[in-house]
Coordinates of C-alpha atoms in Angstrom, one line a residue:
M9 CA 106.1 72.6 84.1
E10 CA 104.9 69.1 84.8
V11 CA 101.3 68.1 84.1
L12 CA 100.7 66.9 87.6
R13 CA 102.3 69.8 89.3
P14 CA 100.8 72.8 87.4
Q15 CA 101.7 76.4 88.5
L16 CA 99.5 77.9 91.1
L17 CA 98.1 81.4 91.0
R18 CA 96.9 83.0 94.4
I19 CA 94.3 85.6 93.8
G20 CA 91.6 87.0 96.2
G21 CA 92.3 84.3 99.0
R22 CA 92.0 81.5 96.2
V23 CA 94.4 79.3 94.6
Y24 CA 93.9 78.8 90.8
R25 CA 95.9 76.1 88.6
K26 CA 97.5 77.5 85.6
N27 CA 97.0 74.4 83.2
P28 CA 100.1 73.6 81.0
I29 CA 98.0 73.6 77.7
Q30 CA 100.7 75.5 75.8
E31 CA 104.2 76.0 77.3
Q32 CA 105.7 79.1 75.2
T33 CA 107.1 82.3 76.3
Y34 CA 105.1 85.4 75.6
Q35 CA 107.0 87.5 73.2
H36 CA 104.6 89.6 70.9
E37 CA 101.1 90.9 71.3
E38 CA 100.1 88.5 68.5
E39 CA 100.0 85.8 71.0
D40 CA 97.7 87.2 73.3
D41 CA 94.7 85.4 71.9
D42 CA 96.0 81.7 72.3
Y43 CA 97.6 82.5 75.6
Y44 CA 94.0 83.9 76.8
H45 CA 92.6 80.4 76.2
G46 CA 95.1 78.6 78.4
L47 CA 94.8 81.0 81.1
M48 CA 90.9 81.1 81.3
E49 CA 90.8 77.5 82.1
C50 CA 92.1 78.1 85.5
A51 CA 89.6 81.1 86.1
E52 CA 86.3 79.4 85.8
E53 CA 85.3 79.4 89.6
P54 CA 84.0 83.0 90.6
C55 CA 85.7 84.4 93.7
E56 CA 83.3 86.1 96.3
A57 CA 86.2 88.3 97.9
Y58 CA 85.8 91.2 95.3
E59 CA 83.9 94.4 95.9
V60 CA 81.0 94.5 93.7
V61 CA 78.5 97.6 93.8
Q62 CA 75.0 97.4 92.6
T63 CA 73.9 100.3 90.5
P64 CA 70.7 101.3 88.7
Q65 CA 72.1 99.5 85.4
G66 CA 73.2 96.4 87.1
F67 CA 76.6 95.8 89.0
R68 CA 80.0 97.4 88.7
C69 CA 83.6 96.2 89.9
T70 CA 87.0 98.0 89.5
V71 CA 90.6 96.8 89.0
K72 CA 93.5 98.9 89.8
A73 CA 96.3 98.0 87.6
P74 CA 99.6 99.8 86.1
S75 CA 99.0 101.2 82.7
L76 CA 102.1 99.2 81.5
L77 CA 99.7 96.1 81.9
Y78 CA 96.6 97.4 79.9
K79 CA 97.8 95.9 76.6
H80 CA 97.4 92.4 77.8
I81 CA 93.7 92.9 78.9
V82 CA 93.1 94.6 75.5
G83 CA 94.8 92.2 73.3
K84 CA 95.6 92.5 69.6
R85 CA 92.9 94.5 68.0
G86 CA 91.1 94.4 71.2
D87 CA 90.3 90.8 70.9
T88 CA 91.0 89.8 74.4
R89 CA 88.8 92.4 75.8
K90 CA 86.0 91.5 73.3
K91 CA 86.3 87.7 74.4
L92 CA 86.0 88.6 78.1
E93 CA 83.2 90.7 77.5
V94 CA 81.2 88.0 75.4
E95 CA 82.0 85.0 77.8
T96 CA 81.1 86.9 80.8
K97 CA 78.3 89.2 79.5
T98 CA 79.9 92.3 80.6
S99 CA 81.5 95.6 79.4
I100 CA 85.0 96.3 80.3
T101 CA 86.4 100.0 80.1
I102 CA 90.1 100.3 80.1
P103 CA 92.2 103.6 80.4
K104 CA 94.1 104.8 77.3
P105 CA 97.9 103.6 77.3
G106 CA 100.0 105.7 79.3
Q107 CA 97.1 106.9 81.6
E108 CA 96.9 105.6 85.1
G109 CA 93.3 104.7 86.4
E110 CA 91.0 101.9 87.0
I111 CA 89.8 99.1 84.7
V112 CA 86.0 99.1 85.0
I113 CA 83.7 96.1 84.6
T114 CA 80.0 96.5 84.3
G115 CA 77.0 94.0 83.8
Q116 CA 73.5 92.9 84.4
H117 CA 74.6 90.0 86.3
R118 CA 76.8 89.9 89.5
S119 CA 78.2 86.5 88.6
G120 CA 79.3 87.6 85.3
V121 CA 81.2 90.6 86.8
I122 CA 83.0 88.4 89.3
S123 CA 83.9 86.2 86.5
A124 CA 85.4 88.9 84.4
R125 CA 87.1 90.5 87.5
T126 CA 88.7 86.8 88.1
R127 CA 89.9 86.3 84.5
I128 CA 91.4 89.9 84.5
D129 CA 93.3 89.3 87.8
V130 CA 94.7 85.9 86.2
L131 CA 95.9 87.8 83.2
L132 CA 97.4 90.7 85.3
L133 CA 99.1 88.4 87.6
T134 CA 100.5 86.2 84.7
F135 CA 101.9 88.9 82.8
R136 CA 103.3 90.8 85.8
R137 CA 105.2 87.9 86.5
K138 CA 106.8 88.2 83.1
Q139 CA 107.9 91.7 83.8
P140 CA 111.5 91.9 85.0
F141 CA 112.2 92.8 88.5
T142 CA 112.4 96.6 88.8
H143 CA 113.2 96.9 92.7
F144 CA 114.3 94.9 95.6
L145 CA 114.3 95.2 99.5
A146 CA 117.9 95.1 100.9
F147 CA 120.1 96.0 103.6
F148 CA 123.3 97.7 102.3
L149 CA 126.6 96.3 103.4
N150 CA 129.0 98.9 102.0
E151 CA 130.5 100.2 105.1
V152 CA 134.2 101.2 104.8
E153 CA 135.6 98.5 106.9
V154 CA 133.7 95.8 104.8
Q155 CA 134.5 97.4 101.5
E156 CA 138.3 97.4 102.5
R157 CA 138.0 93.7 103.7
F158 CA 136.4 92.7 100.6
L159 CA 139.0 94.1 98.2
K160 CA 141.7 92.2 100.3
F161 CA 139.5 89.2 99.9
Q162 CA 139.6 89.9 96.0
E163 CA 143.4 90.5 96.0
E164 CA 144.3 87.4 98.0
V165 CA 141.8 85.2 95.8
L166 CA 143.7 86.6 92.6
E167 CA 147.1 86.2 94.0
K168 CA 146.3 82.3 95.1
C169 CA 143.7 81.0 92.9
S170 CA 144.0 83.0 89.4
M171 CA 145.2 79.9 87.8
D172 CA 142.1 77.9 88.8
H173 CA 139.5 77.6 85.8
G174 CA 137.3 80.7 85.4
V175 CA 138.7 82.7 88.3
D176 CA 139.6 86.4 87.1
S177 CA 138.8 89.9 88.4
T178 CA 135.7 90.2 86.3
I179 CA 133.5 88.2 88.3
F180 CA 133.8 90.0 91.7
Q181 CA 131.1 91.9 93.0
N182 CA 131.4 96.0 93.1
P183 CA 132.4 96.6 96.7
K184 CA 130.0 99.6 96.7
K185 CA 127.1 97.4 95.7
L186 CA 127.5 94.8 98.4
H187 CA 124.0 94.1 99.7
L188 CA 121.8 91.5 101.5
T189 CA 118.6 90.9 99.6
I190 CA 115.2 90.2 101.4
G191 CA 113.0 90.1 98.1
M192 CA 112.8 91.0 94.6
L193 CA 109.8 93.4 93.4
V194 CA 108.0 94.4 90.2
L195 CA 106.9 97.9 90.6
L196 CA 105.3 99.3 87.6
S197 CA 104.1 102.7 88.6
E198 CA 104.8 105.5 91.2
Q199 CA 101.5 104.3 93.1
E200 CA 103.0 100.8 93.6
I201 CA 106.3 102.4 94.7
Q202 CA 104.3 104.3 97.2
Q203 CA 102.5 101.3 98.5
T204 CA 105.6 99.5 99.1
C205 CA 106.9 102.4 101.0
E206 CA 103.7 102.2 103.2
M207 CA 103.8 98.3 103.7
L208 CA 107.5 98.7 104.9
Q209 CA 106.6 101.4 107.5
Q210 CA 103.7 99.1 108.5
C211 CA 106.2 96.3 109.2
K212 CA 108.3 98.6 111.2
E213 CA 105.5 99.6 113.4
E214 CA 104.0 96.1 113.7
F215 CA 107.2 94.0 114.6
I216 CA 110.4 95.5 113.1
D217 CA 110.9 97.8 116.1
D218 CA 110.0 95.2 118.7
I219 CA 112.7 92.7 117.0
S220 CA 115.4 95.3 116.6
G221 CA 114.5 97.1 119.9
G222 CA 114.7 100.5 118.0
K223 CA 118.4 99.9 117.6
P224 CA 120.9 98.7 114.7
L225 CA 121.2 95.1 114.5
E226 CA 125.1 94.2 114.8
V227 CA 126.1 91.6 112.3
E228 CA 129.2 89.8 111.4
M229 CA 130.0 89.0 107.6
A230 CA 132.2 86.1 107.7
G231 CA 132.9 82.7 105.9
I232 CA 132.1 81.9 102.3
E233 CA 129.6 79.4 100.6
Y234 CA 128.5 78.6 97.1
M235 CA 125.0 78.3 95.6
N236 CA 125.0 74.9 93.7
D237 CA 126.1 71.6 94.6
D238 CA 129.7 71.4 92.8
P239 CA 132.3 73.3 94.0
G240 CA 134.2 72.6 90.9
M241 CA 131.7 74.5 89.0
V242 CA 130.3 77.4 90.9
D243 CA 128.5 80.6 89.3
V244 CA 127.5 82.4 92.7
L245 CA 129.9 82.5 95.8
Y246 CA 128.7 84.4 98.8
A247 CA 129.7 85.6 102.2
K248 CA 127.5 84.4 105.1
V249 CA 125.9 87.1 107.4
H250 CA 124.8 86.4 110.8
M251 CA 124.0 88.1 114.3
K252 CA 126.9 89.0 116.3
D253 CA 125.2 87.9 119.5
G254 CA 124.3 84.5 118.0
S255 CA 120.7 85.2 118.1
N256 CA 118.2 84.7 115.1
R257 CA 116.8 88.3 115.3
L258 CA 117.8 89.2 111.6
Q259 CA 116.5 85.8 110.1
E260 CA 113.3 86.4 112.1
L261 CA 113.0 90.0 110.9
V262 CA 113.6 89.3 107.2
D263 CA 111.6 86.2 107.3
R264 CA 108.5 88.4 108.6
V265 CA 109.1 91.1 106.2
L266 CA 109.2 88.5 103.4
E267 CA 105.9 86.8 104.6
R268 CA 104.2 90.3 104.8
F269 CA 105.1 91.3 101.4
Q270 CA 104.2 87.7 100.0
A271 CA 100.6 88.1 101.5
S272 CA 100.0 91.5 100.0
G273 CA 101.1 90.1 96.5
L274 CA 103.8 92.5 96.3
I275 CA 106.5 89.8 96.2
V276 CA 105.5 86.4 94.5
K277 CA 105.9 83.5 96.8
E278 CA 108.9 81.2 96.0
W279 CA 110.5 80.5 99.4
N280 CA 109.3 80.6 103.0
S281 CA 112.5 81.9 104.3
V282 CA 115.2 84.5 103.1
K283 CA 118.6 83.0 102.5
L284 CA 121.0 85.4 104.2
H285 CA 124.0 86.0 101.8
A286 CA 126.0 88.7 100.3
T287 CA 127.1 87.8 96.8
V288 CA 131.0 88.4 96.4
M289 CA 131.5 86.4 93.0
N290 CA 129.0 86.0 90.3
T291 CA 129.9 84.6 86.7
L292 CA 127.2 86.6 85.2
F293 CA 129.6 89.7 86.0
R294 CA 132.1 88.1 83.5
K295 CA 130.2 89.6 80.5
D296 CA 128.0 92.1 82.1
P297 CA 129.4 93.9 85.1
N298 CA 126.0 95.6 85.7
A299 CA 124.2 91.9 85.8
E300 CA 122.2 91.2 88.8
G301 CA 122.2 87.3 89.7
R302 CA 119.4 85.2 88.6
Y303 CA 117.0 88.0 88.4
N304 CA 117.5 88.9 84.6
L305 CA 114.9 86.7 83.4
Y306 CA 112.4 88.9 81.2
T307 CA 112.7 92.0 79.1
A308 CA 109.9 94.6 79.4
D309 CA 108.0 92.9 76.7
G310 CA 108.1 89.7 78.3
K311 CA 110.8 88.0 76.2
Y312 CA 112.8 85.4 78.1
I313 CA 116.7 86.1 78.5
F314 CA 119.1 83.4 78.3
K315 CA 122.5 84.2 79.7
E316 CA 125.2 82.1 78.9
R317 CA 127.8 81.7 81.9
E318 CA 131.2 80.1 82.4
S319 CA 131.4 78.6 85.8
F320 CA 134.5 78.7 87.7
D321 CA 136.4 76.1 89.9
G322 CA 135.9 77.3 93.5
R323 CA 137.5 74.3 95.6
N324 CA 140.7 76.2 96.4
I325 CA 138.7 79.3 97.2
L326 CA 136.5 77.4 99.5
K327 CA 139.4 75.7 101.1
L328 CA 141.7 78.7 101.7
F329 CA 139.0 81.3 102.4
E330 CA 136.2 79.3 104.1
N331 CA 136.4 81.5 107.1
F332 CA 137.5 84.7 105.7
Y333 CA 136.4 87.8 108.0
F334 CA 134.7 90.6 106.0
G335 CA 133.9 92.7 109.1
T336 CA 131.4 94.0 111.4
L337 CA 128.2 96.0 110.5
K338 CA 125.4 97.7 112.0
L339 CA 122.3 97.2 110.0
N340 CA 119.9 100.1 110.7
S341 CA 118.0 100.4 107.4
I342 CA 115.9 98.6 105.0
H343 CA 116.0 100.1 101.6
I344 CA 113.6 99.8 98.5
S345 CA 116.4 99.7 95.9
Q346 CA 116.1 100.5 92.2
R347 CA 117.7 97.9 89.7
F348 CA 120.3 99.2 87.3
T349 CA 120.4 102.8 88.9
V350 CA 123.2 103.9 91.2
D351 CA 123.4 107.2 93.6
S352 CA 126.2 109.5 93.8
F353 CA 128.2 107.0 96.1
G354 CA 128.1 104.3 93.6
N355 CA 125.4 102.2 95.4
Y356 CA 122.0 101.3 94.5
A357 CA 119.5 104.2 94.2
S358 CA 117.1 103.9 97.2
C359 CA 113.3 104.8 96.5
G360 CA 112.4 104.8 100.2
Q361 CA 113.6 103.2 103.6
I362 CA 112.8 102.7 107.1
D363 CA 115.4 103.1 109.9
F364 CA 115.7 101.1 113.1
S365 CA 116.8 104.1 115.1

Protein backbone atom coordinates (compact mmCIF):
# COMPACT_ATOMS: atom_id res chain seq x y z
CA MET A 1 0.00 0.00 0.00
CA GLU A 2 1.38 3.43 -0.95
CA VAL A 3 1.46 6.20 1.65
CA LEU A 4 -0.07 8.70 -0.76
CA ARG A 5 -2.73 6.26 -2.01
CA PRO A 6 -4.18 4.50 1.06
CA GLN A 7 -6.93 1.91 0.79
CA LEU A 8 -10.44 3.40 0.86
CA LEU A 9 -13.33 1.87 2.80
CA ARG A 10 -16.88 2.79 1.74
CA ILE A 11 -19.26 2.69 4.71
CA GLY A 12 -22.71 4.19 5.05
CA GLY A 13 -22.33 6.42 2.01
CA ARG A 14 -18.98 7.84 3.18
CA VAL A 15 -15.41 7.03 2.24
CA TYR A 16 -12.74 6.47 4.92
CA ARG A 17 -8.98 6.15 4.55
CA LYS A 18 -7.29 3.08 5.98
CA ASN A 19 -3.97 4.64 6.95
CA PRO A 20 -0.90 2.45 6.36
CA ILE A 21 0.38 2.63 9.93
CA GLN A 22 1.09 -1.05 10.06
CA GLU A 23 1.52 -3.31 7.05
CA GLN A 24 0.87 -6.77 8.37
CA THR A 25 -1.44 -9.65 7.64
CA TYR A 26 -3.95 -10.67 10.26
CA GLN A 27 -3.08 -14.15 11.46
CA HIS A 28 -4.01 -14.53 15.11
CA GLU A 29 -6.47 -13.01 17.52
CA GLU A 30 -3.53 -11.72 19.54
CA GLU A 31 -2.95 -9.11 16.85
CA ASP A 32 -6.41 -7.56 17.24
CA ASP A 33 -5.21 -4.87 19.67
CA ASP A 34 -2.53 -3.43 17.39
CA TYR A 35 -4.71 -3.78 14.34
CA TYR A 36 -7.52 -1.89 16.08
CA HIS A 37 -5.36 1.21 16.61
CA GLY A 38 -4.44 1.46 12.94
CA LEU A 39 -8.02 1.08 11.79
CA MET A 40 -9.58 3.56 14.16
CA GLU A 41 -7.60 6.48 12.76
CA CYS A 42 -9.86 6.30 9.69
CA ALA A 43 -13.11 6.22 11.68
CA GLU A 44 -13.05 9.40 13.71
CA GLU A 45 -15.66 11.31 11.73
CA PRO A 46 -19.19 10.17 12.66
CA CYS A 47 -21.65 9.15 9.97
CA GLU A 48 -25.23 10.42 10.14
CA ALA A 49 -26.59 7.66 7.89
CA TYR A 50 -27.16 5.19 10.74
CA GLU A 51 -30.52 4.62 12.36
CA VAL A 52 -30.19 5.60 16.01
CA VAL A 53 -33.22 5.20 18.26
CA GLN A 54 -33.75 7.35 21.34
CA THR A 55 -34.71 5.38 24.45
CA PRO A 56 -35.54 6.33 28.06
CA GLN A 57 -31.94 5.39 28.93
CA GLY A 58 -30.28 7.28 26.05
CA PHE A 59 -29.65 6.07 22.50
CA ARG A 60 -29.51 2.66 20.80
CA CYS A 61 -28.21 1.35 17.47
CA THR A 62 -27.96 -2.20 16.10
CA VAL A 63 -25.52 -3.81 13.69
CA LYS A 64 -26.24 -6.95 11.67
CA ALA A 65 -23.18 -9.14 11.23
CA PRO A 66 -22.47 -12.85 10.72
CA SER A 67 -21.32 -14.68 13.84
CA LEU A 68 -18.02 -15.57 12.18
CA LEU A 69 -16.92 -11.93 12.54
CA TYR A 70 -17.93 -11.41 16.18
CA LYS A 71 -14.49 -12.37 17.49
CA HIS A 72 -12.92 -9.41 15.68
CA ILE A 73 -15.18 -6.99 17.57
CA VAL A 74 -14.57 -8.74 20.89
CA GLY A 75 -10.78 -9.10 20.53
CA LYS A 76 -8.45 -11.07 22.77
CA ARG A 77 -9.91 -11.26 26.31
CA GLY A 78 -12.53 -8.74 25.18
CA ASP A 79 -9.95 -5.97 24.82
CA THR A 80 -11.19 -4.58 21.49
CA ARG A 81 -14.76 -4.24 22.72
CA LYS A 82 -13.57 -2.67 25.98
CA LYS A 83 -11.53 -0.04 24.12
CA LEU A 84 -14.49 0.73 21.87
CA GLU A 85 -16.75 1.15 24.88
CA VAL A 86 -14.30 3.37 26.78
CA GLU A 87 -13.40 5.60 23.85
CA THR A 88 -17.02 6.09 22.70
CA LYS A 89 -18.65 5.98 26.16
CA THR A 90 -21.04 3.24 25.07
CA SER A 91 -22.03 -0.31 25.99
CA ILE A 92 -21.71 -2.96 23.27
CA THR A 93 -23.59 -6.27 23.48
CA ILE A 94 -22.46 -9.05 21.14
CA PRO A 95 -24.20 -12.43 20.68
CA LYS A 96 -22.37 -15.51 21.87
CA PRO A 97 -20.12 -17.33 19.34
CA GLY A 98 -22.15 -19.44 16.94
CA GLN A 99 -25.37 -17.56 17.62
CA GLU A 100 -26.75 -15.30 14.91
CA GLY A 101 -28.18 -11.99 16.04
CA GLU A 102 -27.47 -8.28 16.22
CA ILE A 103 -24.70 -6.31 17.88
CA VAL A 104 -26.40 -3.73 20.10
CA ILE A 105 -24.80 -0.37 20.94
CA THR A 106 -26.26 1.80 23.69
CA GLY A 107 -25.06 5.06 25.22
CA GLN A 108 -26.02 8.35 26.80
CA HIS A 109 -24.91 10.40 23.81
CA ARG A 110 -26.02 9.98 20.20
CA SER A 111 -22.60 10.99 18.88
CA GLY A 112 -20.91 8.27 20.93
CA VAL A 113 -23.29 5.59 19.63
CA ILE A 114 -22.69 6.72 16.05
CA SER A 115 -18.92 6.74 16.59
CA ALA A 116 -19.02 3.19 17.99
CA ARG A 117 -21.16 2.05 15.07
CA THR A 118 -18.77 3.57 12.54
CA ARG A 119 -15.77 1.92 14.17
CA ILE A 120 -17.50 -1.44 14.31
CA ASP A 121 -18.40 -1.16 10.63
CA VAL A 122 -14.76 -0.43 9.78
CA LEU A 123 -13.65 -3.52 11.72
CA LEU A 124 -16.33 -5.71 10.14
CA LEU A 125 -15.55 -4.56 6.61
CA THR A 126 -11.80 -4.94 7.07
CA PHE A 127 -11.97 -8.47 8.46
CA ARG A 128 -14.68 -9.46 5.96
CA ARG A 129 -12.23 -8.56 3.21
CA LYS A 130 -9.76 -10.97 4.77
CA GLN A 131 -12.19 -13.88 4.49
CA PRO A 132 -11.77 -16.19 1.48
CA PHE A 133 -14.42 -15.84 -1.20
CA THR A 134 -17.18 -18.36 -0.63
CA HIS A 135 -19.47 -17.89 -3.64
CA PHE A 136 -19.58 -16.22 -7.04
CA LEU A 137 -22.16 -15.01 -9.55
CA ALA A 138 -21.74 -16.79 -12.86
CA PHE A 139 -23.16 -18.15 -16.08
CA PHE A 140 -22.48 -21.85 -16.65
CA LEU A 141 -20.81 -22.59 -20.00
CA ASN A 142 -20.97 -26.36 -19.84
CA GLU A 143 -23.30 -27.22 -22.72
CA VAL A 144 -22.43 -30.48 -24.44
CA GLU A 145 -21.18 -28.85 -27.66
CA VAL A 146 -18.85 -26.52 -25.78
CA GLN A 147 -17.50 -29.32 -23.59
CA GLU A 148 -16.74 -31.42 -26.66
CA ARG A 149 -15.06 -28.54 -28.46
CA PHE A 150 -13.06 -27.72 -25.32
CA LEU A 151 -11.79 -31.31 -25.15
CA LYS A 152 -10.86 -31.02 -28.85
CA PHE A 153 -8.95 -27.83 -28.03
CA GLN A 154 -7.11 -29.57 -25.19
CA GLU A 155 -6.27 -32.55 -27.40
CA GLU A 156 -4.89 -30.39 -30.21
CA VAL A 157 -2.90 -28.13 -27.86
CA LEU A 158 -1.23 -31.15 -26.25
CA GLU A 159 -0.58 -32.68 -29.65
CA LYS A 160 1.04 -29.58 -31.14
CA CYS A 161 2.43 -27.64 -28.15
CA SER A 162 3.30 -30.16 -25.43
CA MET A 163 7.00 -29.48 -25.96
CA ASP A 164 6.54 -25.82 -25.04
CA HIS A 165 7.66 -24.93 -21.53
CA GLY A 166 5.06 -25.60 -18.86
CA VAL A 167 2.35 -26.99 -21.15
CA ASP A 168 0.81 -30.25 -19.93
CA SER A 169 -2.62 -31.76 -19.28
CA THR A 170 -2.78 -30.66 -15.62
CA ILE A 171 -3.31 -26.95 -16.35
CA PHE A 172 -6.54 -27.32 -18.34
CA GLN A 173 -9.90 -26.43 -16.84
CA ASN A 174 -12.38 -29.18 -16.02
CA PRO A 175 -14.87 -28.94 -18.93
CA LYS A 176 -17.79 -29.47 -16.55
CA LYS A 177 -16.76 -26.33 -14.64
CA LEU A 178 -16.51 -23.92 -17.55
CA HIS A 179 -18.17 -20.70 -16.46
CA LEU A 180 -18.32 -16.95 -16.92
CA THR A 181 -17.78 -15.08 -13.64
CA ILE A 182 -19.63 -11.83 -12.94
CA GLY A 183 -18.30 -11.22 -9.43
CA MET A 184 -16.91 -12.87 -6.30
CA LEU A 185 -18.81 -12.95 -3.00
CA VAL A 186 -18.12 -13.47 0.70
CA LEU A 187 -21.33 -14.91 2.16
CA LEU A 188 -20.89 -15.90 5.79
CA SER A 189 -24.43 -16.88 6.81
CA GLU A 190 -27.67 -18.26 5.41
CA GLN A 191 -29.13 -14.78 5.78
CA GLU A 192 -26.47 -13.35 3.48
CA ILE A 193 -27.13 -16.09 0.92
CA GLN A 194 -30.83 -15.21 1.05
CA GLN A 195 -29.99 -11.52 0.71
CA THR A 196 -27.98 -12.31 -2.42
CA CYS A 197 -30.87 -14.29 -3.90
CA GLU A 198 -33.21 -11.37 -3.25
CA MET A 199 -30.77 -8.88 -4.77
CA LEU A 200 -30.43 -11.02 -7.90
CA GLN A 201 -34.22 -11.23 -8.21
CA GLN A 202 -34.42 -7.44 -7.92
CA CYS A 203 -31.90 -7.13 -10.75
CA LYS A 204 -34.06 -9.40 -12.89
CA GLU A 205 -37.18 -7.34 -12.28
CA GLU A 206 -35.53 -3.94 -12.65
CA PHE A 207 -33.32 -4.36 -15.72
CA ILE A 208 -32.34 -7.94 -16.68
CA ASP A 209 -35.75 -8.72 -18.21
CA ASP A 210 -35.54 -5.53 -20.30
CA ILE A 211 -32.03 -6.27 -21.55
CA SER A 212 -32.66 -9.97 -22.27
CA GLY A 213 -36.17 -9.49 -23.62
CA GLY A 214 -37.22 -12.43 -21.48
CA LYS A 215 -35.19 -14.77 -23.67
CA PRO A 216 -31.80 -16.52 -23.38
CA LEU A 217 -28.82 -14.55 -24.66
CA GLU A 218 -27.24 -16.32 -27.64
CA VAL A 219 -23.46 -16.05 -27.38
CA GLU A 220 -20.40 -17.45 -29.07
CA MET A 221 -17.33 -18.71 -27.25
CA ALA A 222 -14.51 -18.18 -29.70
CA GLY A 223 -10.90 -17.03 -29.72
CA ILE A 224 -8.33 -17.12 -26.94
CA GLU A 225 -6.39 -14.48 -25.03
CA TYR A 226 -4.05 -14.34 -22.04
CA MET A 227 -4.22 -12.29 -18.83
CA ASN A 228 -0.72 -10.91 -18.36
CA ASP A 229 1.53 -8.94 -20.71
CA ASP A 230 4.07 -11.63 -21.66
CA PRO A 231 2.85 -14.43 -23.97
CA GLY A 232 6.01 -16.35 -23.15
CA MET A 233 5.07 -16.54 -19.45
CA VAL A 234 1.33 -17.13 -19.18
CA ASP A 235 -0.59 -18.14 -16.07
CA VAL A 236 -4.17 -17.82 -17.31
CA LEU A 237 -5.43 -18.42 -20.83
CA TYR A 238 -9.10 -17.77 -21.51
CA ALA A 239 -11.72 -18.06 -24.22
CA LYS A 240 -13.56 -14.92 -25.28
CA VAL A 241 -17.35 -14.74 -25.05
CA HIS A 242 -19.49 -12.33 -27.05
CA MET A 243 -23.06 -11.87 -28.24
CA LYS A 244 -23.83 -13.70 -31.46
CA ASP A 245 -25.76 -10.69 -32.82
CA GLY A 246 -22.79 -8.39 -32.24
CA SER A 247 -24.59 -6.30 -29.63
CA ASN A 248 -23.22 -5.34 -26.21
CA ARG A 249 -26.26 -6.63 -24.28
CA LEU A 250 -24.28 -9.25 -22.36
CA GLN A 251 -21.66 -6.70 -21.29
CA GLU A 252 -24.35 -4.21 -20.31
CA LEU A 253 -26.20 -6.84 -18.29
CA VAL A 254 -23.21 -8.11 -16.31
CA ASP A 255 -21.90 -4.58 -15.69
CA ARG A 256 -25.24 -3.47 -14.26
CA VAL A 257 -25.43 -6.57 -12.05
CA LEU A 258 -21.89 -5.87 -10.83
CA GLU A 259 -22.72 -2.22 -10.16
CA ARG A 260 -25.83 -3.14 -8.17
CA PHE A 261 -24.00 -5.69 -6.00
CA GLN A 262 -21.11 -3.29 -5.42
CA ALA A 263 -23.53 -0.58 -4.31
CA SER A 264 -25.10 -3.00 -1.83
CA GLY A 265 -21.71 -3.96 -0.38
CA LEU A 266 -22.08 -7.63 -1.32
CA ILE A 267 -19.24 -7.30 -3.83
CA VAL A 268 -16.13 -5.24 -3.06
CA LYS A 269 -15.58 -2.57 -5.70
CA GLU A 270 -12.42 -3.41 -7.63
CA TRP A 271 -13.45 -2.79 -11.23
CA ASN A 272 -16.10 -0.77 -13.02
CA SER A 273 -16.67 -3.42 -15.67
CA VAL A 274 -16.72 -7.22 -15.92
CA LYS A 275 -14.01 -8.77 -18.08
CA LEU A 276 -15.93 -11.38 -20.06
CA HIS A 277 -13.75 -14.48 -20.15
CA ALA A 278 -13.93 -18.24 -19.67
CA THR A 279 -10.73 -19.69 -18.22
CA VAL A 280 -9.50 -22.69 -20.20
CA MET A 281 -5.95 -23.00 -18.84
CA ASN A 282 -4.63 -21.95 -15.43
CA THR A 283 -1.26 -22.80 -13.92
CA LEU A 284 -2.80 -23.00 -10.44
CA PHE A 285 -4.41 -26.25 -11.57
CA ARG A 286 -0.96 -27.78 -11.96
CA LYS A 287 -0.60 -28.54 -8.25
CA ASP A 288 -4.24 -28.25 -7.22
CA PRO A 289 -6.97 -29.29 -9.69
CA ASN A 290 -9.55 -27.63 -7.43
CA ALA A 291 -7.78 -24.27 -7.36
CA GLU A 292 -9.92 -21.36 -8.49
CA GLY A 293 -7.82 -18.65 -10.06
CA ARG A 294 -6.57 -15.57 -8.27
CA TYR A 295 -9.25 -15.82 -5.62
CA ASN A 296 -7.40 -18.12 -3.19
CA LEU A 297 -6.01 -15.25 -1.12
CA TYR A 298 -6.88 -15.90 2.53
CA THR A 299 -7.75 -18.80 4.77
CA ALA A 300 -10.79 -18.60 7.08
CA ASP A 301 -8.67 -17.22 9.93
CA GLY A 302 -7.29 -14.40 7.79
CA LYS A 303 -3.92 -15.92 6.92
CA TYR A 304 -2.59 -14.96 3.50
CA ILE A 305 -1.99 -17.80 1.05
CA PHE A 306 0.93 -17.63 -1.33
CA LYS A 307 0.64 -20.05 -4.21
CA GLU A 308 3.78 -20.52 -6.22
CA ARG A 309 3.01 -21.21 -9.86
CA GLU A 310 4.99 -22.23 -12.90
CA SER A 311 4.02 -20.20 -15.96
CA PHE A 312 3.80 -21.70 -19.42
CA ASP A 313 4.96 -20.50 -22.83
CA GLY A 314 1.75 -19.63 -24.66
CA ARG A 315 3.18 -18.16 -27.84
CA ASN A 316 2.58 -21.18 -30.07
CA ILE A 317 -0.86 -21.80 -28.57
CA LEU A 318 -1.85 -18.20 -29.24
CA LYS A 319 -0.56 -18.40 -32.79
CA LEU A 320 -2.16 -21.74 -33.68
CA PHE A 321 -5.47 -21.37 -31.82
CA GLU A 322 -6.03 -17.61 -31.84
CA ASN A 323 -9.51 -18.00 -33.38
CA PHE A 324 -10.46 -21.44 -32.05
CA TYR A 325 -14.24 -21.89 -32.03
CA PHE A 326 -15.65 -23.44 -28.84
CA GLY A 327 -19.30 -23.24 -29.79
CA THR A 328 -22.57 -21.38 -29.38
CA LEU A 329 -24.46 -21.16 -26.11
CA LYS A 330 -27.78 -19.85 -24.86
CA LEU A 331 -27.23 -18.10 -21.54
CA ASN A 332 -30.50 -18.37 -19.66
CA SER A 333 -29.51 -18.32 -15.96
CA ILE A 334 -27.28 -16.49 -13.52
CA HIS A 335 -26.24 -18.75 -10.65
CA ILE A 336 -25.04 -18.08 -7.12
CA SER A 337 -22.35 -20.75 -7.16
CA GLN A 338 -20.56 -22.12 -4.12
CA ARG A 339 -16.82 -22.55 -4.34
CA PHE A 340 -15.17 -25.94 -3.79
CA THR A 341 -18.48 -27.80 -4.04
CA VAL A 342 -19.95 -29.67 -7.00
CA ASP A 343 -23.38 -30.99 -7.90
CA SER A 344 -24.26 -34.42 -9.26
CA PHE A 345 -23.21 -33.29 -12.75
CA GLY A 346 -19.73 -32.21 -11.65
CA ASN A 347 -20.51 -28.50 -11.97
CA TYR A 348 -20.30 -25.94 -9.18
CA ALA A 349 -23.17 -26.32 -6.73
CA SER A 350 -25.76 -23.56 -7.06
CA CYS A 351 -27.34 -21.91 -4.01
CA GLY A 352 -29.83 -19.98 -6.10
CA GLN A 353 -30.45 -18.64 -9.59
CA ILE A 354 -32.59 -16.46 -11.80
CA ASP A 355 -33.77 -17.49 -15.26
CA PHE A 356 -34.29 -15.19 -18.21
CA SER A 357 -37.15 -17.21 -19.69
